[in-house]
Amino acid sequence: MISEEKNQKIRVLYLDDEENNLRSFMAAFRREYDVHTANTSEKAFEIVKSVKPHVIFSDQRMPVTTGVEFFNAIRQIFPEPVRILVTGYTDVNDIIDAINKGHIHRYITKPWSEPEIKVAIDNAYDLYSTRKALDKKVEELEKSNHELSRFIYSASHDLRAPVASALGLMRVARHEVTDPTAIEYFDKLEYTTKELDTFVSNIIDYYKNSKQKEVMEELSFENIMDDVLEIVKSHLGSANTMIDTEIKQENKFKGDPYRVKIILSQLISNAVKFKKEDQESARISVRITADLDEARVEVEDNGVGILKEHMHKVFQIFFKSNDSRSGSGIGLYIVKEALDKMGGSIAVDSKPGDGTLFSIKIPNRL
Amino acid sequence: MKPNDVKLVMLVDDSYTDRFIHRKLLEIYSVGTEIIEYPGAREAIDYLMKVKDEGEDKMPDIILLDVLMPEMNGFDFLVSLQDAYEKFKKKPLIYMLSSTDDESDLKRARSIKMVKKLLRKPFSPETLIKALSEL
């Protein structure tokens, strides 16, 4: 068997205080493997350092250190090589202990046979390269995870700023431009830019929910609602929407403010978006009751409602109804995910043409 | 406080476009009679120090302060202004502006007494007018 690195032979080190054993080991395997031998643990250490073997065999019974002791020392500094102990039938308890603690991979009884050692080397190398490949994969995943985080961070900071500026410019233009054709274009531009803004916010919310650890804080639903309305209203711009809020919180409530805000702003934005075509303004009511057990949140609108056959799909990622306002289809998915992380639940009730009611429960973690 | 009680407004924002937007919107909603703009926090602080030495005639009523700016950001601005601000006879109302929904910025802004509120971009004069009326 050939090592995968640059088509080199598998590197094997054998440590034994008896020169005869070393010589016969060398003679038996030198053609097939890159064999190194050492008669003291100091020499073995030097070889491990310079040669970086894939597999190390060590005799158990040696005058200064035992094989188990040697392996125990070497694995602290060089954990990668696969360690195999060569031993007689004595010292069984020591060996079992060493295997159980993971200090050695396996043992081979003396006197060893050539085929037995060959199989041991090849299996050990398999293990070595699988571990290596796994380490590499983990490293790659960590890197791409890190890059993804960086990307999302950039998206939230660098992408949202120009979008906000574009929306601001349109806001100014609305006051200064009088030409009806131009106004019509600005309306369309604003609509499209808001879609972009929502999508950027959704990506950020999705990321925050999936990556951020749960934060436990005492929550005031009044304050949370203020923040949420600030966000929702800046998305709305000039759209005509009435949002009634009713908050009853008599006890302390502990929960994750980030996720509660994500849930509320997603649901309210959703309700704003799906008003009926002929409706002048959307009417949304948000009712929150928080007690010692949980917070019950209801977000109700009088919009288009959800078709019965779509009801069970609305929380799926990338689900879109035929409605052109559906957007990216991640809003409600994020809501569901955030609730799952907090141990909460959501139910939906809707009549097409009448409106939709989302009922949420968030446990109080006080 | 009503919008026409506001005389001088100071804009501190590195984005030319955003300063343009804020100036225009303040004019349209008649918030303030004079607007001064600074693209960086350092220059804005220099201005405030000079005004303090000259008897505070030209002290802004409102400062709209961007959070994300190069070199010295909005929070750095507040840290360097803090001691002088305590000694101002007339204390400008400071509103911070941010285009991100960063929770840590929001928390930090709430913890600073000088800051009235952190507003989200795009800046909405209605929100500012409402915030002023609550004073």
Short mmCIF file of C-alpha atoms in Angstrom, two decimals:
data_model
loop_
_atom_site.label_atom_id
_atom_site.label_comp_id
_atom_site.label_asym_id
_atom_site.label_seq_id
_atom_site.Cartn_x
_atom_site.Cartn_y
_atom_site.Cartn_z
CA MET A 1 0.00 0.00 0.00
CA ILE A 2 1.26 3.41 -0.95
CA SER A 3 0.78 6.59 1.03
CA GLU A 4 -1.39 9.14 -0.70
CA GLU A 5 0.95 12.04 -0.02
CA LYS A 6 3.11 12.52 -3.11
CA ASN A 7 3.08 8.78 -3.83
CA GLN A 8 5.45 8.10 -0.99
CA LYS A 9 5.59 4.86 0.95
CA ILE A 10 3.81 4.63 4.29
CA ARG A 11 6.25 5.70 6.99
CA VAL A 12 6.58 3.23 9.86
CA LEU A 13 8.60 3.53 13.05
CA TYR A 14 9.42 0.54 15.21
CA LEU A 15 10.75 1.00 18.75
CA ASP A 16 12.25 -2.01 20.52
CA ASP A 17 15.25 -2.42 22.83
CA GLU A 18 16.20 -5.70 21.18
CA GLU A 19 18.31 -5.11 18.09
CA ASN A 20 17.37 -8.51 16.66
CA ASN A 21 13.72 -7.62 16.51
CA LEU A 22 14.50 -4.34 14.82
CA ARG A 23 16.66 -6.04 12.21
CA SER A 24 14.05 -8.65 11.31
CA PHE A 25 11.32 -5.99 11.16
CA MET A 26 13.45 -3.90 8.83
CA ALA A 27 14.27 -6.90 6.65
CA ALA A 28 10.65 -7.95 6.37
CA PHE A 29 9.08 -4.59 5.49
CA ARG A 30 11.74 -2.27 4.04
CA ARG A 31 10.72 -2.93 0.46
CA GLU A 32 7.07 -2.12 0.94
CA TYR A 33 7.23 0.60 3.61
CA ASP A 34 9.51 3.43 4.60
CA VAL A 35 10.74 1.75 7.79
CA HIS A 36 12.60 3.48 10.60
CA THR A 37 13.78 1.81 13.79
CA ALA A 38 14.89 2.99 17.22
CA ASN A 39 16.23 1.12 20.23
CA THR A 40 15.51 3.84 22.80
CA SER A 41 12.55 6.12 23.30
CA GLU A 42 14.82 9.18 22.92
CA LYS A 43 15.85 8.03 19.44
CA ALA A 44 12.22 7.24 18.66
CA PHE A 45 11.24 10.77 19.63
CA GLU A 46 13.89 12.20 17.28
CA ILE A 47 12.59 10.08 14.41
CA VAL A 48 8.97 11.03 15.06
CA LYS A 49 10.01 14.67 15.00
CA SER A 50 11.99 14.48 11.75
CA VAL A 51 10.26 11.71 9.78
CA LYS A 52 6.65 12.17 10.94
CA PRO A 53 5.67 8.50 10.66
CA HIS A 54 2.11 7.42 9.91
CA VAL A 55 2.29 4.34 12.13
CA ILE A 56 4.38 3.65 15.24
CA PHE A 57 4.99 0.22 16.70
CA SER A 58 6.51 -0.05 20.15
CA ASP A 59 7.57 -2.96 22.27
CA GLN A 60 5.92 -2.88 25.71
CA ARG A 61 8.75 -4.24 27.84
CA MET A 62 11.80 -2.00 27.66
CA PRO A 63 14.36 -1.19 30.38
CA VAL A 64 13.70 2.55 30.92
CA THR A 65 10.17 3.29 29.74
CA THR A 66 7.37 0.89 28.82
CA GLY A 67 5.67 1.10 25.42
CA VAL A 68 2.49 2.46 27.00
CA GLU A 69 4.49 5.20 28.75
CA PHE A 70 6.27 6.07 25.53
CA PHE A 71 2.99 6.31 23.61
CA ASN A 72 1.43 8.37 26.35
CA ALA A 73 4.29 10.85 26.13
CA ILE A 74 4.40 10.99 22.36
CA ARG A 75 0.69 11.49 21.81
CA GLN A 76 0.78 14.74 23.79
CA ILE A 77 3.18 16.26 21.26
CA PHE A 78 2.53 14.22 18.12
CA PRO A 79 -1.06 13.00 18.24
CA GLU A 80 -1.31 12.08 14.56
CA PRO A 81 0.62 8.78 14.13
CA VAL A 82 -1.40 5.65 14.83
CA ARG A 83 0.10 3.82 17.81
CA ILE A 84 0.36 0.03 17.99
CA LEU A 85 1.79 -1.86 20.91
CA VAL A 86 3.79 -5.07 20.47
CA THR A 87 3.68 -7.26 23.53
CA GLY A 88 3.70 -10.69 25.11
CA TYR A 89 0.66 -11.99 26.95
CA THR A 90 1.76 -10.48 30.23
CA ASP A 91 0.86 -6.92 31.42
CA VAL A 92 -2.66 -7.42 30.08
CA ASN A 93 -4.28 -4.99 32.51
CA ASP A 94 -1.91 -2.17 31.59
CA ILE A 95 -2.63 -2.72 27.92
CA ILE A 96 -6.38 -2.87 28.27
CA ASP A 97 -6.23 0.32 30.30
CA ALA A 98 -4.10 2.03 27.64
CA ILE A 99 -6.44 0.98 24.84
CA ASN A 100 -9.50 2.09 26.77
CA LYS A 101 -7.98 5.48 27.43
CA GLY A 102 -7.29 5.85 23.72
CA HIS A 103 -3.53 5.95 24.15
CA ILE A 104 -2.98 3.12 21.69
CA HIS A 105 -4.93 1.96 18.69
CA ARG A 106 -4.38 -1.80 19.10
CA TYR A 107 -1.82 -4.34 20.16
CA ILE A 108 -0.04 -7.20 18.48
CA THR A 109 1.20 -10.21 20.37
CA LYS A 110 4.68 -11.48 20.14
CA PRO A 111 5.96 -13.28 18.20
CA TRP A 112 4.39 -11.34 15.34
CA SER A 113 3.85 -12.72 11.87
CA GLU A 114 4.58 -10.78 8.71
CA PRO A 115 1.01 -10.84 7.28
CA GLU A 116 -0.36 -9.73 10.65
CA ILE A 117 1.92 -6.68 10.75
CA LYS A 118 1.13 -5.85 7.12
CA VAL A 119 -2.59 -5.84 7.79
CA ALA A 120 -2.00 -3.78 10.92
CA ILE A 121 0.02 -1.19 9.00
CA ASP A 122 -2.46 -0.93 6.16
CA ASN A 123 -5.45 -0.62 8.52
CA ALA A 124 -3.63 1.90 10.67
CA TYR A 125 -2.79 3.97 7.62
CA ASP A 126 -6.44 3.88 6.56
CA LEU A 127 -7.35 5.26 9.96
CA TYR A 128 -4.59 7.86 9.70
CA SER A 129 -5.69 9.12 6.30
CA THR A 130 -9.38 9.10 7.24
CA ARG A 131 -8.59 11.21 10.29
CA LYS A 132 -6.48 13.52 8.17
CA ALA A 133 -9.25 13.89 5.60
CA LEU A 134 -11.73 14.59 8.35
CA ASP A 135 -9.46 17.22 9.90
CA LYS A 136 -9.12 18.83 6.51
CA LYS A 137 -12.88 18.82 6.00
CA VAL A 138 -13.43 20.35 9.42
CA GLU A 139 -10.86 23.01 8.63
CA GLU A 140 -12.52 23.74 5.27
CA LEU A 141 -15.94 23.92 6.91
CA GLU A 142 -14.68 26.26 9.60
CA LYS A 143 -13.16 28.45 6.92
CA SER A 144 -16.29 28.59 4.78
CA ASN A 145 -18.40 29.15 7.87
CA HIS A 146 -16.18 32.04 8.81
CA GLU A 147 -16.36 33.44 5.28
CA LEU A 148 -20.13 33.14 5.33
CA SER A 149 -20.25 35.07 8.59
CA ARG A 150 -18.05 37.74 7.08
CA PHE A 151 -20.27 37.91 4.03
CA ILE A 152 -23.41 38.26 6.10
CA TYR A 153 -21.74 40.91 8.22
CA SER A 154 -20.86 42.82 5.05
CA ALA A 155 -24.37 42.33 3.74
CA SER A 156 -25.83 43.79 6.88
CA HIS A 157 -23.46 46.73 7.08
CA ASP A 158 -22.39 47.54 3.56
CA LEU A 159 -25.48 46.51 1.64
CA ARG A 160 -28.12 48.00 3.89
CA ALA A 161 -26.48 51.47 3.94
CA PRO A 162 -26.89 52.21 0.20
CA VAL A 163 -30.37 50.68 0.22
CA ALA A 164 -31.34 53.02 3.05
CA SER A 165 -29.85 55.95 1.13
CA ALA A 166 -31.81 55.02 -2.00
CA LEU A 167 -35.02 54.91 0.02
CA GLY A 168 -34.15 58.25 1.59
CA LEU A 169 -33.57 59.82 -1.82
CA MET A 170 -36.98 58.58 -2.98
CA ARG A 171 -38.54 60.03 0.12
CA VAL A 172 -37.00 63.43 -0.75
CA ALA A 173 -37.99 63.11 -4.41
CA ARG A 174 -41.62 62.49 -3.47
CA HIS A 175 -41.72 65.96 -1.95
CA GLU A 176 -39.96 67.76 -4.74
CA VAL A 177 -41.06 66.02 -7.92
CA THR A 178 -44.47 67.02 -9.28
CA ASP A 179 -44.48 65.39 -12.71
CA PRO A 180 -47.01 62.52 -12.56
CA THR A 181 -44.98 60.25 -14.84
CA ALA A 182 -41.89 60.75 -12.70
CA ILE A 183 -43.91 60.09 -9.55
CA GLU A 184 -45.17 56.85 -11.05
CA TYR A 185 -41.59 55.78 -11.67
CA PHE A 186 -40.62 56.73 -8.14
CA ASP A 187 -43.48 54.64 -6.79
CA LYS A 188 -42.24 51.62 -8.70
CA LEU A 189 -38.65 52.31 -7.73
CA GLU A 190 -39.59 52.58 -4.09
CA TYR A 191 -41.59 49.37 -4.22
CA THR A 192 -38.69 47.49 -5.76
CA THR A 193 -36.13 48.98 -3.40
CA LYS A 194 -38.27 48.03 -0.43
CA GLU A 195 -38.38 44.46 -1.70
CA LEU A 196 -34.60 44.54 -1.81
CA ASP A 197 -34.50 46.04 1.67
CA THR A 198 -36.79 43.32 3.01
CA PHE A 199 -34.69 40.65 1.41
CA VAL A 200 -31.47 42.08 2.88
CA SER A 201 -33.15 42.21 6.31
CA ASN A 202 -34.36 38.64 5.90
CA ILE A 203 -30.88 37.38 5.13
CA ILE A 204 -29.57 39.17 8.19
CA ASP A 205 -32.38 37.84 10.39
CA TYR A 206 -31.86 34.33 9.07
CA TYR A 207 -28.17 34.56 9.86
CA LYS A 208 -28.70 36.08 13.30
CA ASN A 209 -31.16 33.34 14.18
CA SER A 210 -29.06 30.44 12.96
CA LYS A 211 -25.68 31.64 14.19
CA GLN A 212 -26.19 33.65 17.30
CA LYS A 213 -26.24 32.00 20.66
CA GLU A 214 -29.31 32.47 22.75
CA VAL A 215 -29.17 35.61 24.85
CA MET A 216 -31.21 35.67 28.02
CA GLU A 217 -32.36 39.04 29.18
CA GLU A 218 -35.19 40.56 31.08
CA LEU A 219 -37.60 41.81 28.47
CA SER A 220 -40.02 44.65 28.40
CA PHE A 221 -42.49 43.95 25.63
CA GLU A 222 -43.31 47.66 25.46
CA ASN A 223 -39.68 48.47 24.59
CA ILE A 224 -39.44 45.56 22.20
CA MET A 225 -42.57 46.67 20.41
CA ASP A 226 -41.16 50.22 20.09
CA ASP A 227 -38.04 48.88 18.40
CA VAL A 228 -40.04 46.59 16.15
CA LEU A 229 -42.40 49.36 15.05
CA GLU A 230 -39.42 51.57 14.30
CA ILE A 231 -38.04 48.89 11.98
CA VAL A 232 -41.39 48.04 10.40
CA LYS A 233 -42.28 51.68 9.86
CA SER A 234 -39.00 52.45 8.18
CA HIS A 235 -39.75 49.58 5.81
CA LEU A 236 -43.24 50.90 5.20
CA GLY A 237 -42.26 54.42 4.28
CA SER A 238 -45.37 56.11 2.96
CA ALA A 239 -47.60 53.03 2.90
CA ASN A 240 -50.76 53.50 4.84
CA THR A 241 -51.02 51.03 7.68
CA MET A 242 -52.69 51.03 11.07
CA ILE A 243 -51.03 48.99 13.74
CA ASP A 244 -52.82 48.64 17.08
CA THR A 245 -50.87 47.21 19.96
CA GLU A 246 -52.13 45.88 23.24
CA ILE A 247 -49.53 44.74 25.73
CA LYS A 248 -50.17 43.18 29.13
CA GLN A 249 -47.07 42.39 31.07
CA GLU A 250 -47.29 42.28 34.83
CA ASN A 251 -44.36 39.99 35.60
CA LYS A 252 -40.73 39.91 34.80
CA PHE A 253 -40.07 38.06 31.60
CA LYS A 254 -36.80 36.53 30.54
CA GLY A 255 -36.09 35.65 26.93
CA ASP A 256 -34.00 36.34 23.87
CA PRO A 257 -34.68 39.93 22.70
CA TYR A 258 -33.05 39.41 19.27
CA ARG A 259 -35.29 36.53 18.36
CA VAL A 260 -38.46 38.03 19.81
CA LYS A 261 -37.84 41.13 17.67
CA ILE A 262 -37.17 39.04 14.57
CA ILE A 263 -40.43 37.16 15.08
CA LEU A 264 -42.55 40.25 15.66
CA SER A 265 -41.08 42.28 12.82
CA GLN A 266 -41.39 39.39 10.36
CA LEU A 267 -45.02 38.74 11.26
CA ILE A 268 -46.00 42.39 11.18
CA SER A 269 -44.16 43.03 7.89
CA ASN A 270 -45.91 40.00 6.48
CA ALA A 271 -49.30 41.30 7.56
CA VAL A 272 -48.53 44.70 6.04
CA LYS A 273 -47.52 43.11 2.77
CA PHE A 274 -50.58 40.93 2.29
CA LYS A 275 -53.33 43.49 2.48
CA LYS A 276 -56.21 43.11 0.05
CA GLU A 277 -55.83 44.78 -3.34
CA ASP A 278 -58.86 47.03 -2.80
CA GLN A 279 -57.90 47.84 0.76
CA GLU A 280 -56.95 51.46 1.44
CA SER A 281 -54.88 50.65 4.46
CA ALA A 282 -53.93 47.44 6.20
CA ARG A 283 -55.16 47.07 9.75
CA ILE A 284 -53.04 44.99 12.05
CA SER A 285 -53.48 44.28 15.70
CA VAL A 286 -50.75 42.90 17.90
CA ARG A 287 -51.75 41.56 21.30
CA ILE A 288 -49.17 40.43 23.81
CA THR A 289 -49.92 38.86 27.19
CA ALA A 290 -46.90 37.88 29.24
CA ASP A 291 -47.19 35.99 32.52
CA LEU A 292 -44.84 33.87 34.62
CA ASP A 293 -45.17 30.86 32.30
CA GLU A 294 -45.10 32.30 28.84
CA ALA A 295 -45.82 35.16 26.51
CA ARG A 296 -48.76 34.75 24.17
CA VAL A 297 -48.54 36.89 21.10
CA GLU A 298 -51.28 37.32 18.52
CA VAL A 299 -50.74 39.11 15.25
CA GLU A 300 -53.98 39.56 13.36
CA ASP A 301 -54.62 41.23 10.03
CA ASN A 302 -57.57 41.78 7.73
CA GLY A 303 -55.62 40.99 4.57
CA VAL A 304 -55.92 38.41 1.81
CA GLY A 305 -55.61 35.39 4.10
CA ILE A 306 -54.01 32.06 3.34
CA LEU A 307 -55.52 29.37 1.14
CA LYS A 308 -56.36 26.15 2.95
CA GLU A 309 -54.04 24.09 0.75
CA HIS A 310 -51.15 26.44 1.54
CA MET A 311 -51.69 26.47 5.28
CA HIS A 312 -49.30 23.64 6.14
CA LYS A 313 -46.62 24.96 3.80
CA VAL A 314 -46.27 28.57 4.91
CA PHE A 315 -43.45 27.81 7.35
CA GLN A 316 -41.36 25.94 4.78
CA ILE A 317 -38.26 27.64 3.50
CA PHE A 318 -38.66 29.23 0.05
CA PHE A 319 -42.38 28.53 -0.02
CA LYS A 320 -44.14 31.13 -2.13
CA SER A 321 -47.81 31.43 -2.82
CA ASN A 322 -48.84 32.58 -6.29
CA ASP A 323 -49.19 36.07 -4.90
CA SER A 324 -46.59 38.37 -6.50
CA ARG A 325 -45.94 39.88 -3.09
CA SER A 326 -44.65 36.61 -1.67
CA GLY A 327 -41.05 37.77 -1.72
CA SER A 328 -38.23 35.39 -1.04
CA GLY A 329 -40.24 32.92 1.00
CA ILE A 330 -38.00 32.90 4.03
CA GLY A 331 -39.86 35.27 6.35
CA LEU A 332 -42.17 32.78 8.06
CA TYR A 333 -39.50 30.11 7.94
CA ILE A 334 -37.26 32.38 10.02
CA VAL A 335 -40.14 32.90 12.47
CA LYS A 336 -40.57 29.16 12.89
CA GLU A 337 -36.84 28.56 13.27
CA ALA A 338 -36.49 31.33 15.85
CA LEU A 339 -39.39 29.89 17.85
CA ASP A 340 -37.90 26.41 17.70
CA LYS A 341 -34.66 27.78 19.16
CA MET A 342 -36.57 29.41 22.01
CA GLY A 343 -38.79 26.40 22.68
CA GLY A 344 -41.86 28.27 21.55
CA SER A 345 -44.67 27.41 19.16
CA ILE A 346 -46.77 28.99 16.46
CA ALA A 347 -50.25 28.36 15.12
CA VAL A 348 -51.98 29.95 12.19
CA ASP A 349 -55.65 30.46 11.49
CA SER A 350 -56.87 32.09 8.33
CA LYS A 351 -59.82 32.61 6.08
CA PRO A 352 -59.07 33.62 2.51
CA GLY A 353 -60.46 37.11 2.00
CA ASP A 354 -60.93 37.77 5.72
CA GLY A 355 -57.48 37.82 7.20
CA THR A 356 -54.96 35.83 9.13
CA LEU A 357 -54.24 35.24 12.81
CA PHE A 358 -50.86 34.03 13.98
CA SER A 359 -50.75 32.85 17.61
CA ILE A 360 -47.39 32.41 19.24
CA LYS A 361 -46.19 31.12 22.56
CA ILE A 362 -42.78 31.96 23.95
CA PRO A 363 -41.75 30.36 27.24
CA ASN A 364 -40.71 32.63 30.10
CA ARG A 365 -37.18 31.60 31.08
CA LEU A 366 -37.24 33.39 34.40
CA MET B 1 -40.65 70.67 21.71
CA LYS B 2 -42.00 71.64 18.29
CA PRO B 3 -40.12 71.50 15.00
CA ASN B 4 -40.06 75.29 14.71
CA ASP B 5 -38.47 75.61 18.17
CA VAL B 6 -35.42 74.10 16.55
CA LYS B 7 -32.98 76.64 15.15
CA LEU B 8 -29.65 75.07 14.41
CA VAL B 9 -29.24 71.43 13.36
CA MET B 10 -25.85 69.75 13.01
CA LEU B 11 -25.44 66.78 10.69
CA VAL B 12 -22.45 64.50 11.28
CA ASP B 13 -22.28 61.83 8.60
CA ASP B 14 -19.49 60.70 6.27
CA SER B 15 -21.95 59.94 3.46
CA TYR B 16 -22.52 62.90 1.19
CA THR B 17 -25.78 61.37 -0.05
CA ASP B 18 -27.14 60.87 3.45
CA ARG B 19 -26.25 64.43 4.46
CA PHE B 20 -28.06 65.63 1.34
CA ILE B 21 -31.12 63.52 2.20
CA HIS B 22 -31.20 64.68 5.81
CA ARG B 23 -30.76 68.32 4.90
CA LYS B 24 -33.54 68.13 2.32
CA LEU B 25 -35.94 66.33 4.64
CA LEU B 26 -35.28 68.75 7.49
CA GLU B 27 -36.02 71.63 5.12
CA ILE B 28 -39.18 70.00 3.78
CA TYR B 29 -40.49 69.32 7.29
CA SER B 30 -39.27 72.73 8.53
CA VAL B 31 -37.15 71.31 11.31
CA GLY B 32 -34.55 74.00 12.09
CA THR B 33 -33.75 77.22 10.32
CA GLU B 34 -30.08 76.52 9.78
CA ILE B 35 -28.27 73.31 9.06
CA ILE B 36 -24.54 72.71 9.35
CA GLU B 37 -22.89 69.60 7.98
CA TYR B 38 -19.74 67.76 8.98
CA PRO B 39 -18.42 64.72 7.11
CA GLY B 40 -16.33 63.63 10.10
CA ALA B 41 -16.67 63.45 13.88
CA ARG B 42 -13.34 65.18 14.52
CA GLU B 43 -14.33 68.39 12.67
CA ALA B 44 -17.70 68.40 14.38
CA ILE B 45 -16.07 68.26 17.80
CA ASP B 46 -13.68 71.08 16.85
CA TYR B 47 -16.70 73.17 15.91
CA LEU B 48 -18.49 72.46 19.20
CA MET B 49 -15.38 73.32 21.24
CA LYS B 50 -14.98 76.59 19.39
CA VAL B 51 -18.64 77.44 19.95
CA LYS B 52 -18.27 76.69 23.66
CA ASP B 53 -15.32 79.09 23.93
CA GLU B 54 -17.23 81.78 22.08
CA GLY B 55 -20.21 81.81 24.41
CA GLU B 56 -22.37 79.10 22.81
CA ASP B 57 -24.24 81.43 20.43
CA LYS B 58 -23.91 78.93 17.67
CA MET B 59 -24.60 75.83 19.73
CA PRO B 60 -26.79 73.37 17.74
CA ASP B 61 -30.22 72.49 19.12
CA ILE B 62 -30.05 69.06 17.57
CA ILE B 63 -27.18 66.85 16.44
CA LEU B 64 -27.94 64.03 14.01
CA LEU B 65 -25.03 61.66 14.41
CA ASP B 66 -24.22 58.73 12.13
CA VAL B 67 -23.04 55.58 13.93
CA LEU B 68 -20.76 54.09 11.27
CA MET B 69 -18.06 56.49 10.19
CA PRO B 70 -14.42 55.85 9.32
CA GLU B 71 -11.64 56.92 11.71
CA MET B 72 -13.96 58.21 14.42
CA ASN B 73 -17.41 56.69 14.60
CA GLY B 74 -20.49 58.06 16.31
CA PHE B 75 -19.70 56.41 19.63
CA ASP B 76 -16.10 57.68 19.57
CA PHE B 77 -17.54 61.14 18.99
CA LEU B 78 -19.67 60.82 22.11
CA VAL B 79 -16.80 59.55 24.21
CA SER B 80 -14.62 62.53 23.32
CA LEU B 81 -17.48 64.97 23.70
CA GLN B 82 -18.72 63.69 27.06
CA ASP B 83 -16.74 65.91 29.46
CA ALA B 84 -17.29 69.09 27.45
CA TYR B 85 -20.99 68.24 26.99
CA GLU B 86 -21.47 68.19 30.76
CA LYS B 87 -20.24 71.78 30.87
CA PHE B 88 -22.32 73.06 27.96
CA LYS B 89 -24.89 75.60 29.17
CA LYS B 90 -27.15 74.63 26.31
CA LYS B 91 -27.05 70.91 25.65
CA PRO B 92 -27.82 69.83 22.09
CA LEU B 93 -30.28 66.95 21.70
CA ILE B 94 -28.34 64.09 20.14
CA TYR B 95 -30.05 61.57 17.86
CA MET B 96 -27.95 58.79 16.42
CA LEU B 97 -28.66 57.34 13.00
CA SER B 98 -27.81 53.88 11.76
CA SER B 99 -28.59 51.82 8.69
CA THR B 100 -28.03 48.52 10.49
CA ASP B 101 -30.27 46.87 13.06
CA ASP B 102 -27.34 46.10 15.25
CA GLU B 103 -28.56 45.14 18.71
CA SER B 104 -25.29 46.04 20.37
CA ASP B 105 -25.39 49.55 18.87
CA LEU B 106 -28.96 49.93 20.04
CA LYS B 107 -28.04 48.83 23.54
CA ARG B 108 -25.01 51.05 23.66
CA ALA B 109 -26.98 54.07 22.43
CA ARG B 110 -29.58 53.46 25.17
CA SER B 111 -26.88 53.33 27.82
CA ILE B 112 -25.51 56.79 26.92
CA LYS B 113 -27.38 59.59 28.65
CA MET B 114 -26.47 62.19 26.00
CA VAL B 115 -28.27 60.18 23.30
CA LYS B 116 -32.00 60.78 23.03
CA LYS B 117 -32.61 57.95 20.61
CA LEU B 118 -31.07 55.82 17.91
CA LEU B 119 -33.06 56.22 14.70
CA ARG B 120 -33.00 53.90 11.77
CA LYS B 121 -32.02 54.97 8.29
CA PRO B 122 -33.64 55.98 6.00
CA PHE B 123 -34.18 58.93 8.27
CA SER B 124 -37.80 59.80 8.78
CA PRO B 125 -38.50 63.36 9.91
CA GLU B 126 -41.86 62.19 11.29
CA THR B 127 -40.05 59.96 13.77
CA LEU B 128 -37.81 62.85 14.79
CA ILE B 129 -40.76 65.23 15.17
CA LYS B 130 -42.57 62.63 17.24
CA ALA B 131 -39.49 62.12 19.39
CA LEU B 132 -39.16 65.89 19.86
CA SER B 133 -42.80 66.22 20.87
CA GLU B 134 -42.27 63.62 23.60
CA LEU B 135 -39.65 65.80 25.32
#
